[in-house]
Coordinates of C-alpha atoms and ligand atoms in Angstrom, one line a residue:
X1 CA 54.2 124.3 116.9
X2 CA 56.6 127.2 117.6
X3 CA 58.0 129.1 114.6
X4 CA 61.1 127.5 113.2
X5 CA 63.4 130.1 114.5
X6 CA 62.2 129.5 118.0
X7 CA 62.3 125.7 117.9
X8 CA 64.7 124.0 120.3
X9 CA 66.3 120.6 120.2
X10 CA 64.5 119.7 123.4
X11 CA 61.1 120.5 121.8
X12 CA 62.1 118.5 118.8
X13 CA 63.1 115.6 121.0
X14 CA 59.8 115.7 122.8
X15 CA 57.9 115.7 119.5
X16 CA 59.9 112.8 118.2
X17 CA 59.3 110.9 121.4
X18 CA 55.6 111.6 121.3
X19 CA 55.4 110.4 117.7
X20 CA 57.3 107.2 118.6
X21 CA 57.4 105.5 115.1
X22 CA 59.9 106.4 112.4
X23 CA 57.1 106.6 109.9
X24 CA 55.5 109.5 111.8
X25 CA 58.8 111.1 112.7
X26 CA 59.7 111.0 109.0
X27 CA 56.5 112.7 108.1
X28 CA 57.1 115.3 110.7
X29 CA 60.6 116.0 109.3
X30 CA 59.1 116.5 105.9
X31 CA 56.5 118.8 107.3
X32 CA 59.1 120.8 109.2
X33 CA 61.2 121.0 106.0
X34 CA 58.2 122.3 104.0
X35 CA 58.2 125.3 106.3
X36 CA 61.8 126.2 105.8
X37 CA 61.9 129.5 103.9
X38 CA 63.5 129.4 100.5
X39 CA 66.8 131.2 99.6
X40 CA 67.1 133.8 96.8
X41 CA 68.2 132.3 93.5
X42 CA 71.6 134.0 93.7
X43 CA 72.2 132.5 97.1
X44 CA 71.9 129.0 95.6
X45 CA 75.4 129.5 94.3
X46 CA 78.3 127.1 94.0
X47 CA 80.1 128.9 96.7
X48 CA 77.2 128.3 99.1
X49 CA 76.7 124.7 98.1
X50 CA 77.5 122.1 100.7
X51 CA 79.6 119.3 99.2
X52 CA 79.0 115.6 100.2
X53 CA 75.2 115.8 100.1
X54 CA 73.2 113.7 97.8
X55 CA 70.7 116.5 97.5
X56 CA 71.6 120.0 96.6
X57 CA 72.1 122.0 99.9
X58 CA 73.1 125.6 100.3
X59 CA 74.2 127.4 103.4
X60 CA 74.3 131.2 103.8
X61 CA 76.0 132.1 107.1
X62 CA 75.5 135.4 108.8
X63 CA 77.7 136.5 111.7
X64 CA 76.3 138.9 114.3
X65 CA 78.9 140.9 116.2
X66 CA 77.5 142.5 119.3
X67 CA 78.9 143.5 122.7
X68 CA 77.9 140.1 124.2
X69 CA 80.0 138.3 121.6
X70 CA 79.9 136.8 118.1
X71 CA 77.0 134.6 117.2
X72 CA 76.3 132.7 114.0
X73 CA 73.0 132.4 112.1
X74 CA 72.7 130.2 109.1
X75 CA 70.0 130.3 106.5
X76 CA 69.9 127.1 104.5
X77 CA 67.8 125.3 101.9
X78 CA 67.9 122.1 100.0
X79 CA 66.0 120.6 97.1
X80 CA 64.2 118.0 99.2
X81 CA 61.7 118.5 102.1
X82 CA 63.2 115.7 104.2
X83 CA 66.7 117.3 103.9
X84 CA 65.1 120.6 104.7
X85 CA 63.7 118.9 107.8
X86 CA 67.2 117.7 108.8
X87 CA 68.5 121.3 108.2
X88 CA 65.9 122.5 110.7
X89 CA 67.1 120.0 113.2
X90 CA 70.7 121.0 112.6
X91 CA 70.0 124.7 112.8
X92 CA 68.3 124.3 116.3
X93 CA 71.8 123.3 117.4
X94 CA 73.6 126.1 115.7
X95 CA 71.7 129.3 115.2
X96 CA 72.3 132.0 117.8
X97 CA 75.3 130.2 119.2
X98 CA 78.8 131.4 119.5
X99 CA 81.5 129.7 117.3
X100 CA 83.0 128.1 120.5
X101 CA 79.6 126.7 121.5
X102 CA 79.1 125.3 118.0
X103 CA 82.5 123.7 118.1
X104 CA 81.8 122.1 121.4
X105 CA 78.4 120.7 120.3
X106 CA 78.0 116.9 120.2
X107 CA 75.9 116.7 117.1
X108 CA 76.0 112.9 117.0
X109 CA 74.5 112.7 120.5
X110 CA 71.7 115.1 119.4
X111 CA 71.0 113.0 116.3
X112 CA 71.0 109.9 118.4
X113 CA 68.6 111.4 120.8
X114 CA 66.1 111.9 117.9
X115 CA 66.8 108.4 116.6
X116 CA 68.2 109.8 113.3
X117 CA 71.4 107.8 113.7
X118 CA 69.4 104.6 113.6
X119 CA 66.9 105.5 110.9
X120 CA 68.7 107.6 108.2
X121 CA 70.0 105.6 105.3
X122 CA 73.8 105.8 105.0
X123 CA 73.9 108.3 102.1
X124 CA 71.5 110.6 103.9
X125 CA 73.5 110.3 107.2
X126 CA 76.6 111.1 105.3
X127 CA 74.9 114.2 103.8
X128 CA 73.8 115.3 107.3
X129 CA 77.4 115.0 108.5
X130 CA 78.6 116.9 105.5
X131 CA 76.3 119.7 106.7
X132 CA 77.8 119.4 110.2
X133 CA 81.3 119.6 108.7
X134 CA 80.2 122.8 106.9
X135 CA 78.8 124.3 110.1
X136 CA 82.0 123.5 112.0
X137 CA 84.1 125.0 109.2
X138 CA 82.1 128.2 109.4
X139 CA 82.5 128.2 113.2
X140 CA 86.2 127.6 113.0
X141 CA 86.6 130.6 110.8
X142 CA 84.9 132.9 113.3
X143 CA 86.3 131.3 116.5
X144 CA 89.0 133.2 118.3
X145 CA 92.3 131.8 117.3
X146 CA 93.7 130.3 120.5
X147 CA 95.7 127.7 118.7
X148 CA 93.2 125.0 119.4
X149 CA 91.1 125.7 116.4
X150 CA 93.3 126.8 113.5
X151 CA 91.4 129.1 111.3
X152 CA 91.4 127.5 107.9
X153 CA 90.7 129.2 104.6
X154 CA 86.9 129.2 104.7
X155 CA 86.9 128.4 101.0
X156 CA 88.5 125.0 101.8
X157 CA 85.2 124.1 103.2
X158 CA 83.0 126.3 101.1
X159 CA 83.7 126.0 97.4
X160 CA 83.3 122.3 97.3
X161 CA 85.0 121.9 94.0
X162 CA 87.4 119.3 95.4
X163 CA 85.9 116.3 97.1
X164 CA 88.8 115.0 99.1
X165 CA 87.4 112.7 101.7
X166 CA 89.5 114.4 104.3
X167 CA 86.7 117.0 104.3
X168 CA 84.0 114.4 104.1
X169 CA 81.9 113.4 107.0
X170 CA 83.7 110.1 107.1
X171 CA 86.6 111.4 109.0
X172 CA 88.3 109.7 112.0
X173 CA 85.7 111.3 114.2
X174 CA 82.8 109.5 112.8
X175 CA 84.0 106.4 111.1
X176 CA 87.6 105.4 112.0
X177 CA 87.9 102.8 114.7
X178 CA 91.0 101.4 116.3
X179 CA 92.1 98.2 114.8
X180 CA 90.8 95.2 116.7
X181 CA 92.8 92.3 118.0
X182 CA 94.1 90.1 115.2
X183 CA 91.8 87.2 114.8
X184 CA 94.6 84.7 115.3
X185 CA 95.0 85.8 118.9
X186 CA 91.6 84.4 119.8
X187 CA 91.7 81.0 121.3
X188 CA 89.2 78.4 120.2
X189 CA 88.9 74.7 119.8
X190 CA 88.4 73.2 116.4
X191 CA 85.9 70.4 115.8
X192 CA 86.3 69.6 112.1
X193 CA 83.2 67.3 111.9
X194 CA 81.0 70.1 113.2
X195 CA 82.6 72.6 110.8
X196 CA 82.4 70.2 107.8
X197 CA 78.7 69.5 108.6
X198 CA 78.0 73.2 107.6
X199 CA 79.2 72.7 104.0
X200 CA 76.4 71.1 102.0
X201 CA 78.4 70.6 98.8
X202 CA 80.8 68.3 100.7
X203 CA 78.0 65.9 101.6
X204 CA 77.0 65.2 98.0
X205 CA 77.4 61.6 97.0
X206 CA 78.7 60.8 93.5
X207 CA 77.8 57.8 91.4
X208 CA 78.3 54.4 93.0
X209 CA 78.2 56.0 96.4
X210 CA 81.6 57.7 96.0
X211 CA 81.9 60.6 98.5
X212 CA 83.3 64.0 97.5
X213 CA 86.9 64.8 98.6
X214 CA 87.3 68.4 97.7
X215 CA 90.9 69.4 97.5
X216 CA 90.7 72.5 95.3
X217 CA 90.1 75.2 97.9
X218 CA 92.9 77.3 96.6
X219 CA 91.0 77.6 93.4
X220 CA 87.7 78.3 95.0
X221 CA 86.4 77.4 98.5
X222 CA 83.1 75.7 99.3
X223 CA 80.5 77.7 101.1
X224 CA 79.1 77.2 104.6
X225 CA 75.3 77.1 105.0
X226 CA 75.3 80.5 106.7
X227 CA 76.8 82.2 103.6
X228 CA 74.3 80.4 101.3
X229 CA 71.5 81.4 103.7
X230 CA 72.6 85.0 103.9
X231 CA 72.6 85.4 100.1
X232 CA 69.2 83.7 99.9
X233 CA 67.9 86.0 102.7
X234 CA 68.9 89.1 100.8
X235 CA 67.1 88.0 97.6
X236 CA 64.0 86.6 99.4
X237 CA 63.5 89.3 102.1
X238 CA 64.9 92.7 101.2
X239 CA 66.7 92.9 97.9
X240 CA 67.1 96.3 96.3
X241 CA 69.9 98.4 94.9
X242 CA 72.4 99.8 97.3
X243 CA 73.1 103.4 98.4
X244 CA 70.3 104.7 96.3
X245 CA 66.8 104.2 97.6
X246 CA 65.5 105.7 100.8
X247 CA 62.7 103.2 100.9
X248 CA 63.0 100.4 103.5
X249 CA 64.5 97.6 101.3
X250 CA 67.1 100.1 100.0
X251 CA 67.8 101.3 103.5
X252 CA 68.3 97.7 104.8
X253 CA 70.6 96.8 101.9
X254 CA 72.8 99.8 102.5
X255 CA 73.0 99.1 106.2
X256 CA 73.8 95.4 105.6
X257 CA 76.6 96.4 103.2
X258 CA 78.1 98.8 105.6
X259 CA 77.9 96.1 108.3
X260 CA 79.8 93.7 106.0
X261 CA 82.3 96.4 105.3
X262 CA 82.8 96.9 109.0
X263 CA 83.3 93.2 109.6
X264 CA 85.9 93.1 106.8
X265 CA 87.6 96.2 108.3
X266 CA 87.9 94.4 111.7
X267 CA 89.0 91.2 110.0
X268 CA 92.0 92.7 108.4
X269 CA 92.8 95.3 111.0
X270 CA 92.1 98.4 108.9
X271 CA 91.5 101.8 110.5
X272 CA 88.5 102.8 108.6
X273 CA 85.7 101.3 106.5
X274 CA 86.5 104.1 104.0
X275 CA 89.6 102.0 103.2
X276 CA 87.6 98.9 102.3
X277 CA 86.6 98.9 98.6
X278 CA 84.3 96.2 97.3
X279 CA 85.7 94.8 94.0
X280 CA 84.9 91.8 91.9
X281 CA 87.9 90.0 93.3
X282 CA 91.7 90.0 93.7
X283 CA 92.4 90.4 90.0
X284 CA 90.1 93.5 89.9
X285 CA 91.7 94.9 93.0
X286 CA 95.2 94.7 91.6
X287 CA 94.2 96.1 88.3
X288 CA 92.6 99.0 90.2
X289 CA 95.8 99.8 92.0
X290 CA 98.0 99.3 88.9
X291 CA 95.8 101.7 86.9
X292 CA 94.6 104.2 89.5
X293 CA 97.9 104.5 91.4
X294 CA 100.3 103.4 88.7
X295 CA 99.1 105.8 86.0
X296 CA 99.2 108.7 88.4
X297 CA 102.5 108.0 90.1
X298 CA 104.8 105.8 87.9
X299 CA 107.3 107.6 85.8
X300 CA 109.6 106.2 83.1
X301 CA 112.4 104.2 84.8
X302 CA 110.5 103.7 88.0
X303 CA 110.7 100.1 89.2
X304 CA 107.9 97.7 90.1
X305 CA 109.3 94.8 92.1
X306 CA 107.8 91.4 91.5
X307 CA 109.1 87.8 92.0
X308 CA 108.9 84.6 90.0
X309 CA 106.1 82.9 92.0
X310 CA 103.4 85.5 91.4
X311 CA 100.0 84.7 90.0
X312 CA 99.3 86.2 86.6
X313 CA 96.9 88.6 88.4
X314 CA 99.9 90.1 90.1
X315 CA 102.1 90.2 87.0
X316 CA 100.1 91.1 84.0
X317 CA 98.4 94.3 85.3
X318 CA 102.0 95.5 86.2
X319 CA 103.3 94.5 82.8
X320 CA 100.5 96.4 81.2
X321 CA 100.9 99.6 83.3
X322 CA 104.7 99.4 82.9
X323 CA 104.1 99.5 79.1
X324 CA 101.8 102.5 79.5
X325 CA 104.1 104.5 81.9
X326 CA 107.6 103.5 81.0
X327 CA 108.2 101.9 84.4
X328 CA 110.2 98.7 84.5
X329 CA 109.6 95.4 86.1
X330 CA 112.2 93.7 88.3
X331 CA 111.8 90.0 89.1
X332 CA 113.3 88.8 92.3
X333 CA 114.5 85.2 91.8
X334 CA 113.4 82.3 93.9
X335 CA 115.6 79.9 95.9
X336 CA 115.6 76.3 94.6
X337 CA 113.1 75.4 97.3
X338 CA 110.7 78.0 96.1
X339 CA 111.2 80.9 98.5
X340 CA 111.9 84.5 97.7
X341 CA 115.7 85.0 97.7
X342 CA 116.0 87.6 100.5
X343 CA 119.5 88.7 99.5
X344 CA 118.4 89.1 95.9
X345 CA 115.3 91.0 97.1
X346 CA 117.5 93.4 99.1
X347 CA 119.6 94.0 96.0
X348 CA 116.6 94.4 93.7
X349 CA 115.4 97.4 95.8
X350 CA 116.8 100.7 94.6
X351 CA 115.9 104.4 95.0
X352 CA 113.7 103.9 91.9
X353 CA 111.6 101.1 93.4
X354 CA 108.1 102.4 93.7
X355 CA 106.1 99.4 94.6
X356 CA 106.7 95.8 95.7
X357 CA 103.8 93.5 94.7
X358 CA 104.0 90.3 96.5
X359 CA 101.8 87.3 97.2
X360 CA 100.8 86.5 100.8
X361 CA 100.9 82.9 99.9
X362 CA 101.8 81.2 96.6
X363 CA 98.9 79.5 95.0
X364 CA 101.2 76.7 93.7
X365 CA 104.1 76.3 96.1
X366 CA 102.2 77.3 99.2
X367 CA 105.1 79.5 100.1
X368 CA 104.2 82.1 102.7
X369 CA 106.9 84.8 102.2
X370 CA 108.2 86.5 105.3
X371 CA 106.1 89.6 104.8
X372 CA 107.4 91.5 107.9
X373 CA 110.9 91.3 106.6
X374 CA 110.0 92.1 103.0
X375 CA 107.8 95.0 104.0
X376 CA 110.5 96.5 106.3
X377 CA 113.1 96.3 103.4
X378 CA 110.6 97.8 100.9
X379 CA 109.7 100.6 103.3
X380 CA 113.4 101.3 103.9
X381 CA 113.8 101.7 100.2
X382 CA 110.8 104.0 100.0
X383 CA 108.6 101.6 98.1
X384 CA 105.0 100.8 98.7
X385 CA 103.8 97.2 99.3
X386 CA 100.8 95.6 97.7
X387 CA 100.0 92.1 99.0
X388 CA 98.1 89.7 96.9
X389 CA 96.1 88.1 99.7
X390 CA 94.0 85.8 97.5
X391 CA 95.6 82.7 99.2
X392 CA 96.8 84.2 102.5
X393 CA 93.8 86.1 103.8
X394 CA 91.6 83.0 104.0
X395 CA 94.2 80.9 105.8
X396 CA 96.3 83.2 108.1
X397 CA 95.7 86.4 110.0
X398 CA 96.4 89.6 108.2
X399 CA 96.6 92.9 110.0
X400 CA 97.2 95.7 107.5
X401 CA 98.2 98.4 110.0
X402 CA 100.5 96.3 112.1
X403 CA 102.0 94.5 109.1
X404 CA 102.5 97.9 107.3
X405 CA 100.6 96.8 104.2
X406 CA 99.7 99.6 101.8
X407 CA 97.4 97.7 99.5
X408 CA 95.8 94.3 100.1
X409 CA 93.6 92.6 97.5
X410 CA 91.6 89.4 98.1
X411 CA 88.7 87.5 96.8
X412 CA 85.4 86.4 98.5
X413 CA 85.2 83.1 96.8
X414 CA 88.4 81.8 98.3
X415 CA 87.4 83.0 101.7
X416 CA 84.3 80.7 101.9
X417 CA 82.2 83.5 100.6
X418 CA 80.4 84.2 97.3
X419 CA 82.1 84.6 94.0
X420 CA 82.0 87.9 92.1
X421 CA 83.0 90.0 95.1
X422 CA 86.4 90.8 96.7
X423 CA 88.1 93.5 98.6
X424 CA 90.8 96.0 98.0
X425 CA 92.2 97.6 101.1
X426 CA 94.2 100.7 100.6
X427 CA 95.7 103.1 103.0
X428 CA 93.5 106.2 103.1
X429 CA 96.2 108.7 102.0
X430 CA 97.0 106.6 99.0
X431 CA 93.4 106.0 98.0
X432 CA 92.8 109.8 98.4
X433 CA 95.7 110.6 96.2
X434 CA 94.8 108.2 93.4
X435 CA 92.7 108.9 90.4
X436 CA 89.4 107.0 90.1
X437 CA 89.7 103.8 88.0
X438 CA 86.2 103.1 86.7
X439 CA 83.9 106.0 86.2
X440 CA 80.1 106.2 86.2
X441 CA 77.3 106.0 88.7
X442 CA 77.9 106.1 92.5
X443 CA 81.5 107.2 92.3
X444 CA 80.6 110.8 91.7
X445 CA 79.4 113.5 93.9
X446 CA 78.3 115.8 91.1
X447 CA 78.2 115.7 87.3
X448 CA 77.9 118.5 84.9
X449 CA 78.0 118.4 81.2
X450 CA 81.6 119.6 81.3
X451 CA 83.0 117.6 84.2
X452 CA 82.5 115.7 87.4
X453 CA 83.6 115.7 91.0
X454 CA 84.4 112.3 92.6
X455 CA 82.6 111.0 95.7
X456 CA 84.5 110.4 98.9
X457 CA 85.9 107.0 99.7
X458 CA 85.0 104.2 99.4
X459 CA 82.4 105.2 96.7
X460 CA 85.2 106.8 94.7
X461 CA 86.3 103.3 93.7
X462 CA 82.9 101.6 93.6
X463 CA 81.5 102.8 90.3
X464 CA 78.2 101.2 89.2
X465 CA 76.1 98.7 91.0
X466 CA 78.0 96.5 93.5
X467 CA 77.6 92.7 93.7
X468 CA 75.1 93.5 96.5
X469 CA 74.0 90.1 97.9
X470 CA 77.5 88.8 97.5
X471 CA 79.2 91.6 99.3
X472 CA 76.7 91.3 102.2
X473 CA 77.3 87.5 102.3
X474 CA 81.0 88.1 102.3
X475 CA 80.6 89.7 105.7
X476 CA 78.9 86.5 106.8
X477 CA 81.8 84.5 105.5
X478 CA 84.3 86.7 107.3
X479 CA 82.3 86.3 110.5
X480 CA 82.3 82.6 110.1
X481 CA 86.1 82.4 109.8
X482 CA 86.5 84.9 112.6
X483 CA 84.4 82.9 114.9
X484 CA 86.4 79.7 114.2
X485 CA 89.6 81.6 114.9
X486 CA 92.7 81.4 112.7
X487 CA 94.9 79.7 115.3
X488 CA 92.9 76.5 115.4
X489 CA 92.2 76.7 111.7
X490 CA 95.8 77.1 110.8
X491 CA 96.9 74.4 113.1
X492 CA 94.3 72.0 111.6
X493 CA 95.3 72.8 108.0
X494 CA 99.0 72.5 108.9
X495 CA 98.4 69.0 110.4
X496 CA 96.6 68.0 107.2
X497 CA 99.5 69.3 105.2
X498 CA 102.1 67.4 107.2
X499 CA 100.1 64.2 107.0
X500 CA 99.8 64.6 103.2
X501 CA 103.5 65.6 102.9
X502 CA 104.6 62.4 104.8
X503 CA 102.4 60.1 102.8
X504 CA 103.2 61.7 99.4
X505 CA 106.9 61.4 100.0
X506 CA 106.5 57.7 100.2
X507 CA 105.1 57.5 96.6
X508 CA 107.8 56.6 94.1
X509 CA 108.4 59.2 91.3
X510 CA 106.2 61.9 93.1
X511 CA 107.9 65.3 93.3
X512 CA 106.5 68.1 95.5
X513 CA 107.5 71.7 94.6
X514 CA 108.2 74.4 97.0
X515 CA 109.6 74.7 100.6
X516 CA 109.2 72.4 103.5
X517 CA 106.0 72.5 105.6
X518 CA 107.4 75.2 108.0
X519 CA 107.4 77.8 105.2
X520 CA 104.1 77.0 103.5
X521 CA 100.4 76.9 103.8
X522 CA 98.2 73.9 103.1
X523 CA 98.9 73.7 99.3
X524 CA 100.9 71.0 97.6
X525 CA 101.7 71.0 93.9
X526 CA 103.4 67.9 92.5
X527 CA 104.3 65.9 89.4
X528 CA 104.6 62.1 89.1
X529 CA 107.3 60.7 86.8
X530 CA 105.8 59.3 83.6
X531 CA 102.3 60.8 84.2
X532 CA 100.7 63.9 82.7
X533 CA 99.2 66.3 85.3
X534 CA 95.9 66.1 83.5
X535 CA 95.8 62.3 83.6
X536 CA 96.4 62.3 87.3
X537 CA 93.7 64.8 87.9
X538 CA 91.3 62.9 85.7
X539 CA 92.0 59.6 87.5
X540 CA 91.7 61.2 90.9
X541 CA 88.2 62.4 89.9
X542 CA 87.2 58.8 89.4
X543 CA 87.7 58.4 93.1
X544 CA 85.8 61.6 93.9
X545 CA 89.0 63.5 94.6
X546 CA 88.8 66.9 93.1
X547 CA 92.2 68.6 92.4
X548 CA 93.4 71.1 89.9
X549 CA 96.0 70.6 87.3
X550 CA 97.8 72.9 84.8
X551 CA 99.9 76.0 85.2
X552 CA 97.5 77.5 87.8
X553 CA 98.0 81.0 86.2
X554 CA 101.6 81.0 87.1
X555 CA 103.5 80.4 83.8
X556 CA 106.7 82.2 84.8
X557 CA 106.8 80.0 87.9
X558 CA 106.3 76.8 85.9
X559 CA 109.1 78.0 83.6
X560 CA 111.3 78.4 86.7
X561 CA 110.3 74.9 87.9
X562 CA 111.0 73.5 84.5
X563 CA 107.6 71.8 84.1
X564 CA 104.6 72.8 82.0
X565 CA 102.1 71.7 84.6
X566 CA 101.6 70.4 88.1
X567 CA 98.8 68.8 90.0
X568 CA 97.7 70.8 93.0
X569 CA 95.9 69.6 96.2
X570 CA 94.9 72.4 98.4
X571 CA 93.2 72.1 101.8
X572 CA 90.6 74.1 103.6
X573 CA 89.2 74.3 107.1
X574 CA 86.6 71.6 106.3
X575 CA 89.1 68.9 105.1
X576 CA 89.8 65.9 107.3
X577 CA 92.6 63.4 107.8
X578 CA 90.3 60.9 106.0
X579 CA 90.3 63.3 103.0
X580 CA 94.1 63.1 102.9
X581 CA 94.0 59.3 103.2
X582 CA 91.5 59.1 100.3
X583 CA 93.7 61.4 98.3
X584 CA 96.8 59.2 98.9
X585 CA 94.8 56.0 98.0
X586 CA 93.6 57.7 94.8
X587 CA 97.2 58.6 93.9
X588 CA 98.1 54.9 94.3
X589 CA 95.1 54.0 92.1
X590 CA 96.3 56.5 89.5
X591 CA 99.8 55.0 89.5
X592 CA 98.3 51.5 89.0
X593 CA 96.0 52.7 86.2
X594 CA 98.9 54.4 84.5
X595 CA 101.1 51.4 85.0
X596 CA 103.8 53.4 86.7
X597 CA 106.5 51.3 88.2
Ligands
LIG1 N1 96.3 85.7 93.2 C1 96.4 84.5 93.6 C2 97.6 84.1 94.4 C3 95.5 83.5 93.3 O1 95.6 82.3 93.7 C4 94.4 83.9 92.5 C5 93.4 82.9 92.1 O2 93.6 81.8 92.0 C6 94.3 85.2 92.1 C7 95.3 86.1 92.5 C8 93.1 85.7 91.3 O3 92.0 85.7 92.1 P1 90.5 86.0 91.4 O4 90.4 85.1 90.2 O5 89.6 85.7 92.5 O6 90.6 87.4 91.0

């Protein structure tokens, strides 16, 4: 083997090819790393430390000026042999080169050639790209300033005390991808029996042979077999903690999580997976924004604009943060048919409006507010927009970039995915500027007894152990919905809604709340004169029809409606016209049992 200083990337590539298997290549990297000379103790300083690496890595650059030009030589060392091996690989691409040559080097292609892109676990790959970033920063400092490579303050890239992800390896170069086509634009046909066949819980038979008619999807959706199988696969075949172990299970888990993150990114049209934060659900996502953004940016007298139909999850966190910061809440009233009063919305916006928090679809009225119009008005007033996508994301296309959404929160369990996991999307600049919310493991880059530095996105907001299998299976759920296509799903759900709507209007004393079917998703909340909501729900259960009753976590809305409780039937992509007919028959049954005239 040639001395390290003489090793070339071609020789490395030959050796990797000869070895063939990752096991052997990995051992070779460790062996190479073992030969990397150590640095002096004083060279392992904070100024020389490379931020963004899980291991400690130090770079000591030397610049050789001679008549032929300027060349760069880096001496480097880490605290792990395998990382030292990667340093050796990296330095074959750097040492003895001019700054211009370094800036033109396609590091990714070189790593791919060795198979490193495929085999390194995500945190190690990120660490490698942090080293690349450092190398580039050094080269930029010494490159001739021709306007193409502005010469930054080298200490931006050197001191590492700030961990803004803009200097992380996850920049647009390596991670950001153009938003894909909105899912709704894909054409597909919809075979409800084939879809329904994939949901085992819908095929259970109750006592006396009564079938299940599940009309509580707005509360939590049933799961297709592929989601159940995915979760089971994780536990049975490769379960481990995520973003921690370099062993094979840990590596597989980290990759599967990143794949899920990527599927979700595409699903909502985000620019980068760094903007996709796994959370426990919608409630947690909104609390994260209210705390991490609100505490940092809300001042006394700033306005948070809500409306009367919001779920408690999109009211209470704002009430709480308003109490903490002195901000005030403005509630936009609803029209009598349960829509946001657009004129009142326009008037509610002032120069003090900082954020509009609005549902993508009401979980009671089914109202789908005109987000494009609301967002345009909010933006014109200089306010950010958070969309509570708990009900909208599973049933209609969402494209955060095209729609101009700043924050989007949604839950896996309403999206035919597992419970315990959800997503917060946030625009990168906003997430970067926010403080962390929960603190602990994984969200840090470095901890000392007297302080810590936060990790780049998305880890910054993912403290502690994620709901691992759930987050992976959420990616499967997203793929399931994506493959069906929102156009046919939406059409199918709307036809169920219209069928239910027509039949329900024929039932004496039954009152449906909210707008007509052209302004709502497939959710109908209603009361029946002379009957308590709970009694109706209980009697429907006797017929195997599962609906929810109560205030549905929307007490202010129920106050506005003037009723303490409603019964809610909500439809999902697996419901059929027969489900609607069974529901209507069950309502007649309830009326008879309650002796309503
Ligand atoms: N927002 C809306 C509109 C909802 O319907 C729900 C749940 O029903 C939530 C927020 C809260 O969702 P989760 O309980 O999954 O956090």
